[in-house]
CSV table of C-alpha atoms in Angstrom, one decimal:
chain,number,residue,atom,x,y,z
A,1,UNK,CA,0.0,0.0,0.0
A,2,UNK,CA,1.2,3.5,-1.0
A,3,UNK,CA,2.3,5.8,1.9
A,4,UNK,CA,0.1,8.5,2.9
A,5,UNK,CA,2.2,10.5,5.4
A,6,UNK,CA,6.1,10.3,5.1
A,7,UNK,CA,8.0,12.4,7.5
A,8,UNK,CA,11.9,12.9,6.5
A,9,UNK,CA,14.8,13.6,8.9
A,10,UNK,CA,13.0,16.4,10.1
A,11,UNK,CA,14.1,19.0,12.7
A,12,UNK,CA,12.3,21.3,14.8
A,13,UNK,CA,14.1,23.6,17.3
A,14,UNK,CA,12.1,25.6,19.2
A,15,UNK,CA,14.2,29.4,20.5
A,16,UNK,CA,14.5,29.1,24.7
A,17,UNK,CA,16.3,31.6,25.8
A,18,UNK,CA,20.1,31.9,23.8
A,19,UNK,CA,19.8,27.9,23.2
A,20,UNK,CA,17.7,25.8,21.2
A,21,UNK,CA,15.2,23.3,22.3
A,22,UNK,CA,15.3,20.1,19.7
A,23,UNK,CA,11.4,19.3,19.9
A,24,UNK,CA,12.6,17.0,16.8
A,25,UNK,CA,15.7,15.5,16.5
A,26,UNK,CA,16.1,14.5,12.7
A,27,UNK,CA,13.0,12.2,13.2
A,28,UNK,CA,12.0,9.6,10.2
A,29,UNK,CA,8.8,7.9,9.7
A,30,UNK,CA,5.9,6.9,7.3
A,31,UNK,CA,2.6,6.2,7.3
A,32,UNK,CA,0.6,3.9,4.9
A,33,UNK,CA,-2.2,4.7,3.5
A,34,UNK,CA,-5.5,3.8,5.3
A,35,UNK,CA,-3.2,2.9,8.4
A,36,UNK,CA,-4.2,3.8,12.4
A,37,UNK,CA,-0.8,5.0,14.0
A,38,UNK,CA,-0.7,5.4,17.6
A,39,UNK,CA,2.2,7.9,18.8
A,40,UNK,CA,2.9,7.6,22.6
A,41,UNK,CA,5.5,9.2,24.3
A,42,UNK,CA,6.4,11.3,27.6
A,43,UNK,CA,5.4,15.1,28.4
A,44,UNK,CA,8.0,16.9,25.8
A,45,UNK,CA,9.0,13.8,23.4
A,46,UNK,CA,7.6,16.1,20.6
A,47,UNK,CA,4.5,14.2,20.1
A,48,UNK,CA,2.4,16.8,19.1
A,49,UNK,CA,5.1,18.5,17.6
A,50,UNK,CA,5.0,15.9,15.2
A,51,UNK,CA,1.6,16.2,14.6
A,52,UNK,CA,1.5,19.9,14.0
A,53,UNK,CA,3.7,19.4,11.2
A,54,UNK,CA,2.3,16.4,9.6
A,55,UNK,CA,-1.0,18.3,9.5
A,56,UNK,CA,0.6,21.4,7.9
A,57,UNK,CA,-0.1,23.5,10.9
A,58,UNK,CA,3.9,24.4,11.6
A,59,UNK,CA,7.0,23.8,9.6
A,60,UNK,CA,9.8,21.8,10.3
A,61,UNK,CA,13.1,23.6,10.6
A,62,UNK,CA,14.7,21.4,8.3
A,63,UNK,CA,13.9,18.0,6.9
A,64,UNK,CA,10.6,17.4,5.2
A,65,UNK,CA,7.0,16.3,5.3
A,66,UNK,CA,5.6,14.1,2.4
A,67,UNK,CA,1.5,13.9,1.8
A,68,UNK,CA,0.6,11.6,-1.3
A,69,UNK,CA,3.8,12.4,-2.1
A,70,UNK,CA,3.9,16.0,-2.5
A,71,UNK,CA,7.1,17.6,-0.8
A,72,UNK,CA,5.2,20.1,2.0
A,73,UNK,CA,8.1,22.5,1.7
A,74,UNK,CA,7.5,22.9,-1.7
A,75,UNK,CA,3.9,24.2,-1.3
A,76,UNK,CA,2.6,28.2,-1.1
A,77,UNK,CA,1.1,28.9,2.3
A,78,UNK,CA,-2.4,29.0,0.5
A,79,UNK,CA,-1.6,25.7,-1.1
A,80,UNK,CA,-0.7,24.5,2.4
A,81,UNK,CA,-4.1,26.2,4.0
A,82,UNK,CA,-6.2,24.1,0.9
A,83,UNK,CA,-4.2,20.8,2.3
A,84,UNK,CA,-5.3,21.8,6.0
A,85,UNK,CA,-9.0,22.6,4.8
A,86,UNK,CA,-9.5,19.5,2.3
A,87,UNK,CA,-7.4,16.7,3.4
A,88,UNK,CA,-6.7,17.0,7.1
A,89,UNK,CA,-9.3,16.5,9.5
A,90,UNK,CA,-8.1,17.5,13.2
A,91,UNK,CA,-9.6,16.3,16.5
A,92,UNK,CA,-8.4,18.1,19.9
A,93,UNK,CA,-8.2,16.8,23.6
A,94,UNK,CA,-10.5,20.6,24.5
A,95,UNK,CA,-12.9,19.7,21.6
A,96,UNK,CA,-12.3,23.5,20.2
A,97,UNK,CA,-15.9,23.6,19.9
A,98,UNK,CA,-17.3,27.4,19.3
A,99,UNK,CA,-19.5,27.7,22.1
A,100,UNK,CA,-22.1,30.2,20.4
A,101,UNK,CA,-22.9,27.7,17.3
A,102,UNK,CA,-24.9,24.6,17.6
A,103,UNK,CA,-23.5,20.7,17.3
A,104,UNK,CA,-24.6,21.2,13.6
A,105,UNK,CA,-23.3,24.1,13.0
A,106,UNK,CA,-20.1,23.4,14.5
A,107,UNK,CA,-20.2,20.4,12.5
A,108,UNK,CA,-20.8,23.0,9.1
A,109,UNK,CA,-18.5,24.8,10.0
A,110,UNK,CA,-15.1,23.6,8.2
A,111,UNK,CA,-17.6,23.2,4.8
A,112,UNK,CA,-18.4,27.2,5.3
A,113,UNK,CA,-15.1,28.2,5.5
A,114,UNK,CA,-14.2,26.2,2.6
A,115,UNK,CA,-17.2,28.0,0.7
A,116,UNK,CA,-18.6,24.2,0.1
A,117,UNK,CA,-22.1,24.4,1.5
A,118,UNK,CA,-23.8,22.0,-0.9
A,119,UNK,CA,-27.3,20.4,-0.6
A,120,UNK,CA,-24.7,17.2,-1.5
A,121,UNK,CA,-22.3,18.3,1.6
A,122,UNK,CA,-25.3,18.8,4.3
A,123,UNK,CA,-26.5,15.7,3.3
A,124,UNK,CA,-23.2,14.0,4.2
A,125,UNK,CA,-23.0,16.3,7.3
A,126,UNK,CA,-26.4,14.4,8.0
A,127,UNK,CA,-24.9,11.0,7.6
A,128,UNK,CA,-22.2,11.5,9.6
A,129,UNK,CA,-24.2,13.3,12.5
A,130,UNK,CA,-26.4,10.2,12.6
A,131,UNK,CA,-23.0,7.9,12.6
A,132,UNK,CA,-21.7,9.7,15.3
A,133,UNK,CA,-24.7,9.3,17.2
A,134,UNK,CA,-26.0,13.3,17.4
A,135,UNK,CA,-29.0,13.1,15.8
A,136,UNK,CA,-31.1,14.0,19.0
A,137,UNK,CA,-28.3,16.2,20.2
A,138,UNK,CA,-27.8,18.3,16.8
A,139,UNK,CA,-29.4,21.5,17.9
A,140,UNK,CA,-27.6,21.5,21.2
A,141,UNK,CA,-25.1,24.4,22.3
A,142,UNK,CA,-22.0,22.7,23.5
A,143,UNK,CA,-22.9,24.0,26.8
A,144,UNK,CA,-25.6,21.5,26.6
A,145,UNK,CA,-23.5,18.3,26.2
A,146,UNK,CA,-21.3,16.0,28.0
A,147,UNK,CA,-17.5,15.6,27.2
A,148,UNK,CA,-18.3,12.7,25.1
A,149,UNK,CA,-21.0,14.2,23.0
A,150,UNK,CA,-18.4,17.7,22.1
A,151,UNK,CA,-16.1,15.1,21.5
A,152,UNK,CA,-18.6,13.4,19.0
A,153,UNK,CA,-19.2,16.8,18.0
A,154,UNK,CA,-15.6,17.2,17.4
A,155,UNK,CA,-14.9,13.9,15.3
A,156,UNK,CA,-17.8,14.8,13.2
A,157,UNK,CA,-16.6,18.0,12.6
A,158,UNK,CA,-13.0,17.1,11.2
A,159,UNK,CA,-15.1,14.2,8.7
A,160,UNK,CA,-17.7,17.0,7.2
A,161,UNK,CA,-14.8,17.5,5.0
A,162,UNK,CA,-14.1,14.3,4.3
A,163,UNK,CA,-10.8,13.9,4.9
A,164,UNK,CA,-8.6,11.3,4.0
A,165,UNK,CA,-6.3,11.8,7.0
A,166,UNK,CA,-7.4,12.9,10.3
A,167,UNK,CA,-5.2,13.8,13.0
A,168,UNK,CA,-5.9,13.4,17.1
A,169,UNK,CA,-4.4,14.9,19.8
A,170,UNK,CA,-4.9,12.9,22.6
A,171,UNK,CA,-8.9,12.8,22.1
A,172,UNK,CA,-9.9,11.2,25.0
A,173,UNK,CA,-7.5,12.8,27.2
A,174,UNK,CA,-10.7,14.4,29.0
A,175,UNK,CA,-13.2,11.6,29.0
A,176,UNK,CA,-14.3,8.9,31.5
A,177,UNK,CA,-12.9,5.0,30.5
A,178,UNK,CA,-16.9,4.1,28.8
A,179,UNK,CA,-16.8,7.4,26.4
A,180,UNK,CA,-12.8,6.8,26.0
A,181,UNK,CA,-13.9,3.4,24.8
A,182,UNK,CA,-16.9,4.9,22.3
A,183,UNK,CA,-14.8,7.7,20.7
A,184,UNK,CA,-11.8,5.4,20.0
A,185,UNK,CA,-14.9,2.6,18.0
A,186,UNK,CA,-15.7,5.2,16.7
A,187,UNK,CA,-12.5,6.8,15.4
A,188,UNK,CA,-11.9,2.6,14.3
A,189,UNK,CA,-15.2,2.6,12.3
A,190,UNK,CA,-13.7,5.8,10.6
A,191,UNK,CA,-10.5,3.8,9.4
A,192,UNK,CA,-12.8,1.0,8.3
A,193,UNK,CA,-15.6,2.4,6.5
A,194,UNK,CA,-14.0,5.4,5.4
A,195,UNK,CA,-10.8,3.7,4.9
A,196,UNK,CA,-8.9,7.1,6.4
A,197,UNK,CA,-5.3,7.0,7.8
A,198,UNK,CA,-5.4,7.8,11.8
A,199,UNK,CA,-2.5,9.7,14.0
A,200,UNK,CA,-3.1,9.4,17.2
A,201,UNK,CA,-1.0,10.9,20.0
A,202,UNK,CA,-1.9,9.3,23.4
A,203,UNK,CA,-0.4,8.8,26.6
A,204,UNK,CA,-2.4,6.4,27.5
A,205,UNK,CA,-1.7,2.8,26.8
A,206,UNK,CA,-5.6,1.7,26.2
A,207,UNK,CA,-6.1,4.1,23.7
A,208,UNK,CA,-2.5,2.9,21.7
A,209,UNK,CA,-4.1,-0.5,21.4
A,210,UNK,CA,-6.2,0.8,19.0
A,211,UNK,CA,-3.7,1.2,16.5
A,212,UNK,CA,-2.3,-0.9,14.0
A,213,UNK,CA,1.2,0.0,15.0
A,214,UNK,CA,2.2,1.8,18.2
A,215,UNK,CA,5.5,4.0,18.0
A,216,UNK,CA,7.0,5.8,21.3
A,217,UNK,CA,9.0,8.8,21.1
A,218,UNK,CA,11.7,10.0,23.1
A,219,UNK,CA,13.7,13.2,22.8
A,220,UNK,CA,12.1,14.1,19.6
A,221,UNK,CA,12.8,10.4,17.8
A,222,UNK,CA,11.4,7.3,17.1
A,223,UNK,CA,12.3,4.7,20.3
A,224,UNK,CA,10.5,1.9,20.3
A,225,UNK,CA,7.9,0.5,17.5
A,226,UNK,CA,5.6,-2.3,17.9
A,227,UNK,CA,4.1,-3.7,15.3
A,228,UNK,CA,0.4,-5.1,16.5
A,229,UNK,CA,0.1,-9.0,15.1
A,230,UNK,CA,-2.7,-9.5,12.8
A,231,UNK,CA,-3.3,-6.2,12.3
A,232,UNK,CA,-5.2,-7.0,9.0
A,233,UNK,CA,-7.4,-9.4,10.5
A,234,UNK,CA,-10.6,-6.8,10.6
A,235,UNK,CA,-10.3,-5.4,7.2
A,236,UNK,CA,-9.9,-9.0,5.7
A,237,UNK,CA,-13.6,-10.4,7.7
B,1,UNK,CA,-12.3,-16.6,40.6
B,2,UNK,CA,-12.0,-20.3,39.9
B,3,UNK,CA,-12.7,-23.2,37.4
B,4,UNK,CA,-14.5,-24.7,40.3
B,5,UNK,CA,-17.3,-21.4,40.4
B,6,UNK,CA,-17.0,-21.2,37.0
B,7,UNK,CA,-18.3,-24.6,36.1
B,8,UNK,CA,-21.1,-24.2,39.0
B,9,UNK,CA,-22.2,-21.4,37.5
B,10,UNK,CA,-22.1,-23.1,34.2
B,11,UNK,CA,-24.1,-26.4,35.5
B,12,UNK,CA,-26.7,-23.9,37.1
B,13,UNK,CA,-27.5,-22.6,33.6
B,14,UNK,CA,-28.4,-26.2,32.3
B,15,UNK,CA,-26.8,-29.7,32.6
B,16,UNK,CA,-23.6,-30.0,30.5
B,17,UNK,CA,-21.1,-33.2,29.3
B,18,UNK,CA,-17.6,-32.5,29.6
B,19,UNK,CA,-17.0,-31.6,26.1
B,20,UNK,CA,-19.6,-28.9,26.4
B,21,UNK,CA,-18.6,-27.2,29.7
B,22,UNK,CA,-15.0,-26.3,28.0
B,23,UNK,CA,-16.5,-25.2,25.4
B,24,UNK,CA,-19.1,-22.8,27.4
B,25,UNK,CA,-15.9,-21.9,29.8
B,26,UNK,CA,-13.9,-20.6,26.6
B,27,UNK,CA,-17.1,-18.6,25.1
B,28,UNK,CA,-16.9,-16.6,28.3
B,29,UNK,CA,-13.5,-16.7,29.1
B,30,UNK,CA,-13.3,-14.8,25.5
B,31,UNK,CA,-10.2,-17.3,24.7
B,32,UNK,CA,-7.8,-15.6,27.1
B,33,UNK,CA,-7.9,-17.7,30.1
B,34,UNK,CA,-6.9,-20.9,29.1
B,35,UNK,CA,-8.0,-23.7,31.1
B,36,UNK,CA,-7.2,-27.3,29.4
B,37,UNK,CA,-9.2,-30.5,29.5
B,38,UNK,CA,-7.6,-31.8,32.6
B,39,UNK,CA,-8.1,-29.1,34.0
B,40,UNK,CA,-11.9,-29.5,33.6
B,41,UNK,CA,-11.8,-33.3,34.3
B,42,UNK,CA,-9.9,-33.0,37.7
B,43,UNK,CA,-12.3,-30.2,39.0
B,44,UNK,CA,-15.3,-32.0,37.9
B,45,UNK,CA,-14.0,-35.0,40.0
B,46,UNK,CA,-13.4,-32.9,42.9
B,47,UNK,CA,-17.3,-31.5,42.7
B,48,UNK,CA,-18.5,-35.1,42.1
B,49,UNK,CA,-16.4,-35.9,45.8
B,50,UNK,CA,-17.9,-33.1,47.1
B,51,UNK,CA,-21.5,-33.9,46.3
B,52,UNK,CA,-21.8,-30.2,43.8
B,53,UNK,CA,-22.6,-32.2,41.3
B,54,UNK,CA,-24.2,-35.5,40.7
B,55,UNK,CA,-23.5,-37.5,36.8
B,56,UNK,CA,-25.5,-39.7,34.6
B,57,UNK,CA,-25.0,-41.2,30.9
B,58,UNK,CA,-26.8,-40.6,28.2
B,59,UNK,CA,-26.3,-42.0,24.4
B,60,UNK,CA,-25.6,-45.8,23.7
B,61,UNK,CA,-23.2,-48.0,23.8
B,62,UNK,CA,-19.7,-47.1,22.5
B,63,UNK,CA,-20.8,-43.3,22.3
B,64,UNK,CA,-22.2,-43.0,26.2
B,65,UNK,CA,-21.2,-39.4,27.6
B,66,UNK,CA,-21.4,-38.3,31.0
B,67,UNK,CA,-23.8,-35.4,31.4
B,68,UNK,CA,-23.2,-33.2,35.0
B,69,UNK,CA,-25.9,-31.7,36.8
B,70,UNK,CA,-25.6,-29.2,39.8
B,71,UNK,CA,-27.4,-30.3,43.2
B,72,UNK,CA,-28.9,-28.2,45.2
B,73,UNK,CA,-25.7,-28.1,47.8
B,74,UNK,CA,-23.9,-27.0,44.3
B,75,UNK,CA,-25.9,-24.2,43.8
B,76,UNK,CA,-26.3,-23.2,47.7
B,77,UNK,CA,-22.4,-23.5,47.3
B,78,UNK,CA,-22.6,-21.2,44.1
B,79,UNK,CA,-25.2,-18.7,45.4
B,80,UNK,CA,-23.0,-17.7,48.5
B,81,UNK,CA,-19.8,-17.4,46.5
B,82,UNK,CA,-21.5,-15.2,44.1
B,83,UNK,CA,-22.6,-13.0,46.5
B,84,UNK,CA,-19.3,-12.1,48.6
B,85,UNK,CA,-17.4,-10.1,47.3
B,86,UNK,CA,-13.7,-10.7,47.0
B,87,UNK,CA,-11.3,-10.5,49.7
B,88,UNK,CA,-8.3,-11.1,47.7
B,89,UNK,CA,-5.9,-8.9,46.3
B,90,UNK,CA,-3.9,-9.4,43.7
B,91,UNK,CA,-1.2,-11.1,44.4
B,92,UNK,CA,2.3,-9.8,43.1
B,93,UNK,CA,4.0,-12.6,41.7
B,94,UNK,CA,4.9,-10.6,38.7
B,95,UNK,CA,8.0,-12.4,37.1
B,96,UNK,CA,9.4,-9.7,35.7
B,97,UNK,CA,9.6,-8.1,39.3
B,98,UNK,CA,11.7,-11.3,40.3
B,99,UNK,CA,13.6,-10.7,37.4
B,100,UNK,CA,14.3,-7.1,38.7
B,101,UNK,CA,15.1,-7.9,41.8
B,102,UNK,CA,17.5,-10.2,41.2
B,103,UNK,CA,19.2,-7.8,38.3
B,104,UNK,CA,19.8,-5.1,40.1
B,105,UNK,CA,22.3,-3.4,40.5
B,106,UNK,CA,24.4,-5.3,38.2
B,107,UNK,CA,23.4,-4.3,34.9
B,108,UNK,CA,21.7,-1.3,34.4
B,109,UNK,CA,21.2,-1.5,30.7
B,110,UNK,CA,20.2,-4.8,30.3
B,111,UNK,CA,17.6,-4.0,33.0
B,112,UNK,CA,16.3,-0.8,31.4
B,113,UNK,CA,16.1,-3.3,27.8
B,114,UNK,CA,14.1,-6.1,29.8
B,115,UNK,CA,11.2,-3.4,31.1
B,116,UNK,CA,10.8,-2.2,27.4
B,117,UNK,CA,10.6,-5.3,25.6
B,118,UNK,CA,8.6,-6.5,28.9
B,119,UNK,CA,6.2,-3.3,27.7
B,120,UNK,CA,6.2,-3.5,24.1
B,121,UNK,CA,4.9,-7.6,24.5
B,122,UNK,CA,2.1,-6.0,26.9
B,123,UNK,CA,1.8,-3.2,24.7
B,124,UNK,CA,1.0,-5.9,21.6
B,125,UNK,CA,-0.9,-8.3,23.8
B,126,UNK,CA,-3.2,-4.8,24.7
B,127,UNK,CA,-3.8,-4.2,21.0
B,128,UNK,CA,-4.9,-8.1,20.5
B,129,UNK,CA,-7.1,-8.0,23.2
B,130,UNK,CA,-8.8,-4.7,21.6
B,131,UNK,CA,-9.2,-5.7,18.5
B,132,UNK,CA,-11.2,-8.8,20.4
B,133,UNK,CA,-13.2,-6.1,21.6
B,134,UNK,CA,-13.4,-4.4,18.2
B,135,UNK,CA,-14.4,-7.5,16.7
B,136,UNK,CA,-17.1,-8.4,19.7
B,137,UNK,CA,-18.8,-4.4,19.4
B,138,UNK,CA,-19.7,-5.3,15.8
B,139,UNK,CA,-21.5,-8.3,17.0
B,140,UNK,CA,-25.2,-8.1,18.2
B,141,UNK,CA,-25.5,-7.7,21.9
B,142,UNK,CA,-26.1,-10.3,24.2
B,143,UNK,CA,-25.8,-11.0,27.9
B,144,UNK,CA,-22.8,-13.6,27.2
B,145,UNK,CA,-21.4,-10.9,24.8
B,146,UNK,CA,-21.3,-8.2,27.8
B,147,UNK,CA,-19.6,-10.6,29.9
B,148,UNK,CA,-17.0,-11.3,27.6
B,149,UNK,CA,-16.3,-7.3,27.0
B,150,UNK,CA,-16.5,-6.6,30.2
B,151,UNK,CA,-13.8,-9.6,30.8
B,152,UNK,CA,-11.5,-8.4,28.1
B,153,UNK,CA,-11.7,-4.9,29.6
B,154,UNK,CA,-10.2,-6.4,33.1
B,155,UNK,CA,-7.5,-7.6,31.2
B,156,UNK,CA,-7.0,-4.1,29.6
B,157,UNK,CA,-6.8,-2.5,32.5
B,158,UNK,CA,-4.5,-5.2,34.6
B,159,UNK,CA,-2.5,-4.5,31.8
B,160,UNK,CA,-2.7,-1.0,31.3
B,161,UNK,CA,-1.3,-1.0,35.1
B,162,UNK,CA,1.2,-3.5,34.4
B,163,UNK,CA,2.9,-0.5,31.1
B,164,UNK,CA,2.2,2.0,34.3
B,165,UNK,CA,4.2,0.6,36.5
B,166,UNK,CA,6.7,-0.4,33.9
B,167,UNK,CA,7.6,3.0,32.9
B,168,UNK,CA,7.4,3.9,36.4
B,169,UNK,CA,10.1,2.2,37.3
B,170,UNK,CA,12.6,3.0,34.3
B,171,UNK,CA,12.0,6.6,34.9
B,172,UNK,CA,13.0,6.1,38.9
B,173,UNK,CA,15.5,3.1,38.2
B,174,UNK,CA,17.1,6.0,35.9
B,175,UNK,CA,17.0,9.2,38.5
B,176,UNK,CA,18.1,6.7,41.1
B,177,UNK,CA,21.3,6.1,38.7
B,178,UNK,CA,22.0,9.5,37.9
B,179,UNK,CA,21.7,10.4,41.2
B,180,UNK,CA,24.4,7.5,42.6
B,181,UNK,CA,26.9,8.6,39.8
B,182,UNK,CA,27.0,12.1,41.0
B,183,UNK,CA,27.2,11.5,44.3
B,184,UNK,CA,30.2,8.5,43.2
B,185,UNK,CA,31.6,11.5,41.2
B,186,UNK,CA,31.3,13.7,44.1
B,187,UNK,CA,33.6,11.5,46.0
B,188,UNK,CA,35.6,10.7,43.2
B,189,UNK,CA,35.1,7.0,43.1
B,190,UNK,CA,33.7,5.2,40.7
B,191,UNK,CA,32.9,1.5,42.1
B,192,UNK,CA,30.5,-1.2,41.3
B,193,UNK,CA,30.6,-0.8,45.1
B,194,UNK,CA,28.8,2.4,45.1
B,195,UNK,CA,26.1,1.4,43.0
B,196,UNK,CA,24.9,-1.3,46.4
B,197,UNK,CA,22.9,0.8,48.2
């Protein structure tokens, strides 16, 4: 299978004072396409560092990032901002949800800004809002939900666009073990029927085991990779 | 928990033949707690001596089975099990803590590679046992179908603890380290002798 993400010796060196801090130390890694990837790591490995550059949200300091095979560093910044809006769909630990707009409209909102309100795209927004389980919750104010239902909010949000990768940052980094347990099916079902490539940055070892390969960072590099047996053995049933 | 409760709880359901009751155990038991056929034979005898259970044969000749039933001391004996809740802990009679103890302090490194291999294998037996789960979700739901999850989902979480406390001790194995080779620098010797402490 093709890769989807390829990251390339990359560097990322954050200014602290008159030395640098090495977020990324000349890390090296791809992604195939359609693959769930579980990044674990401690506090300041550069997990999310990582992330931030894979979905075109920062820019390594040298090295490169590879999606289908188009060099990042080679792109405009509106060219990058079309990636962000049309392939990458982004889930956060806080949700990020805008508290004045509605589930639905949160949900609407990445179509909007991408001037791609269809009748075809609402109708989508309405399948996924019903696979996500927010069909009696779709007029609600986040206010009005639990952490697990802004989180659904949040997943269905980054699919509206249908992307073909989505990124999460430790997405059930604020949820109870049952909803932990629903968003990460959930986030599985969207590998399986959707066939999308997953990053997921987690600390926390139940989450991981969701993945189809589990790698652990340390001091901005790859340490440790574990490769989950039979990872196949779903998409073959 | 034992094979013993388990196949009382079993017979309560309905009687069974030995053939069956492994079978019934390894449906719940989601295929992660193995128990063998000996296993199942020497408990049934024990229940038999016990007067739990009570056997009769069914089939003819040259194909007779023997088919256990629960008596009512069996399910007396199940009923008050089931309903105490229990007293024991865990024990910790994790290998790998052995294997630490007797390590240290002589090799550091080779210490530091046993806990992450030891975490990567739980690491890969975690994703197995999820993808179980994965596979069980897509199921319809049934009562035997909870039970499995909810098994599965001990075994997560035993060994989520187990990664915990794995990477809990490589980050204080490696401060505790650090902190005898500055002090061994600090008195300017550097000993295998100052690492015993």
């Amino acid at each position: 299978m093709a890769n989807k993400v390829e990251v390339k010796d990359v560097f990322k060196t954050y200014k602290r004072g008159k030395t640098g801090f090495h977020a990324l130390n000349g890390i090296s890694l791809s992604i195939k396409e359609g693959e769930f990837l579980a990044v674990m790591g401690p506090s300041g490995s550069g997990k999310s560092t990582l992330l931030h550059l894979i979905g075109a949200l920062d820019k390594p300091t040298s090295g490169d990032v590879l999606i289908d095979g188009t060099f990042l560093s080679s792109l405009s910044d509106d060219a990058l901002s079309q990636i962000r809006r049309e392939k990458v769909g982004f889930i956060f630990q806080q949700f990020n949800l805008l508290p004045t707009l509605t589930a639905r409209e949160n949900i609407l909102l990445p179509l909007k800004i991408a001037g791609k309100s269809s009748r075809e795209n609402e109708k989508y927004a309405n399948e996924i809002i019903e696979a996500v389980g927010l069909t009696n919750f779709s007029d609600h104010l986040p206010e009005e939900m639990s952490g697990g239902q802004m989180q659904r909010v949040g997943i269905a949000r980054a699919l509206a666009i249908r992307p073909s990768i989505i990124l999460a940052d430790e997405p059930t980094g604020n949820l109870d073990s049952k909803t932990s347990e629903e968003i990460l099916k959930l986030l599985k079902d969207c590998q399986e029927k959707f066939k999308q490539t997953i990053i997921m940055v987690t600390h926390d070892a139940k989450a991981a085991a969701y993945g189809d390969r589990i790698i652990r960072l340390k001091d901005g590099q790859v340490d440790e990779e574990v490769e989950v047996y039979g990872a196949n053995l779903i998409s073959n049933l | 928990m034992s094979v013993k409760h388990g196949l009382l709880g079993l017979l309560a359901r309905k009687p069974q033949n030995g053939y069956e009751l492994k079978n019934s155990f390894d449906e719940i038991a989601g295929g992660f707690w193995d128990v063998n056929f000996g296993q199942i034979y020497s408990t049934i005898d024990r229940l038999l001596k016990d007067g739990l259970i009570t056997t009769s044969s069914e089939g003819g000749e040259g194909v007779e089975r023997r088919v256990y039933q629960i008596t009512q001391k069996g399910i007396q004996e199940f009923k008050d099990w089931l309903d105490k809740p229990s007293a024991k802990v865990r024990p910790l009679r994790d290998e790998v803590f052995v294997k630490l103890a007797f390590m240290y302090p002589f090799d550091k490194e080779a210490i530091l590679q046993l806990l992450a291999e030891q975490r990567q294998l739980y690491l890969a037996k975690m994703a197995e046992l999820t993808r179980k789960k994965y596979l069980l979700s897509r199921q319809s739901g049934s009562r035997d179908m909870l039970m499995t999850d909810l098994l599965l989902d001990a075994a997560l979480f035993h060994a989520e603890a187990d990664v915990k406390w794995l990477e809990h001790c490589e980050a204080k194995l490696s401060e505790f380290e650090s902190i005898q080779r500055e002090e061994a620098l600090e008195n300017d010797e550097i000993g295998f002798d100052q690492y015993e402490g």
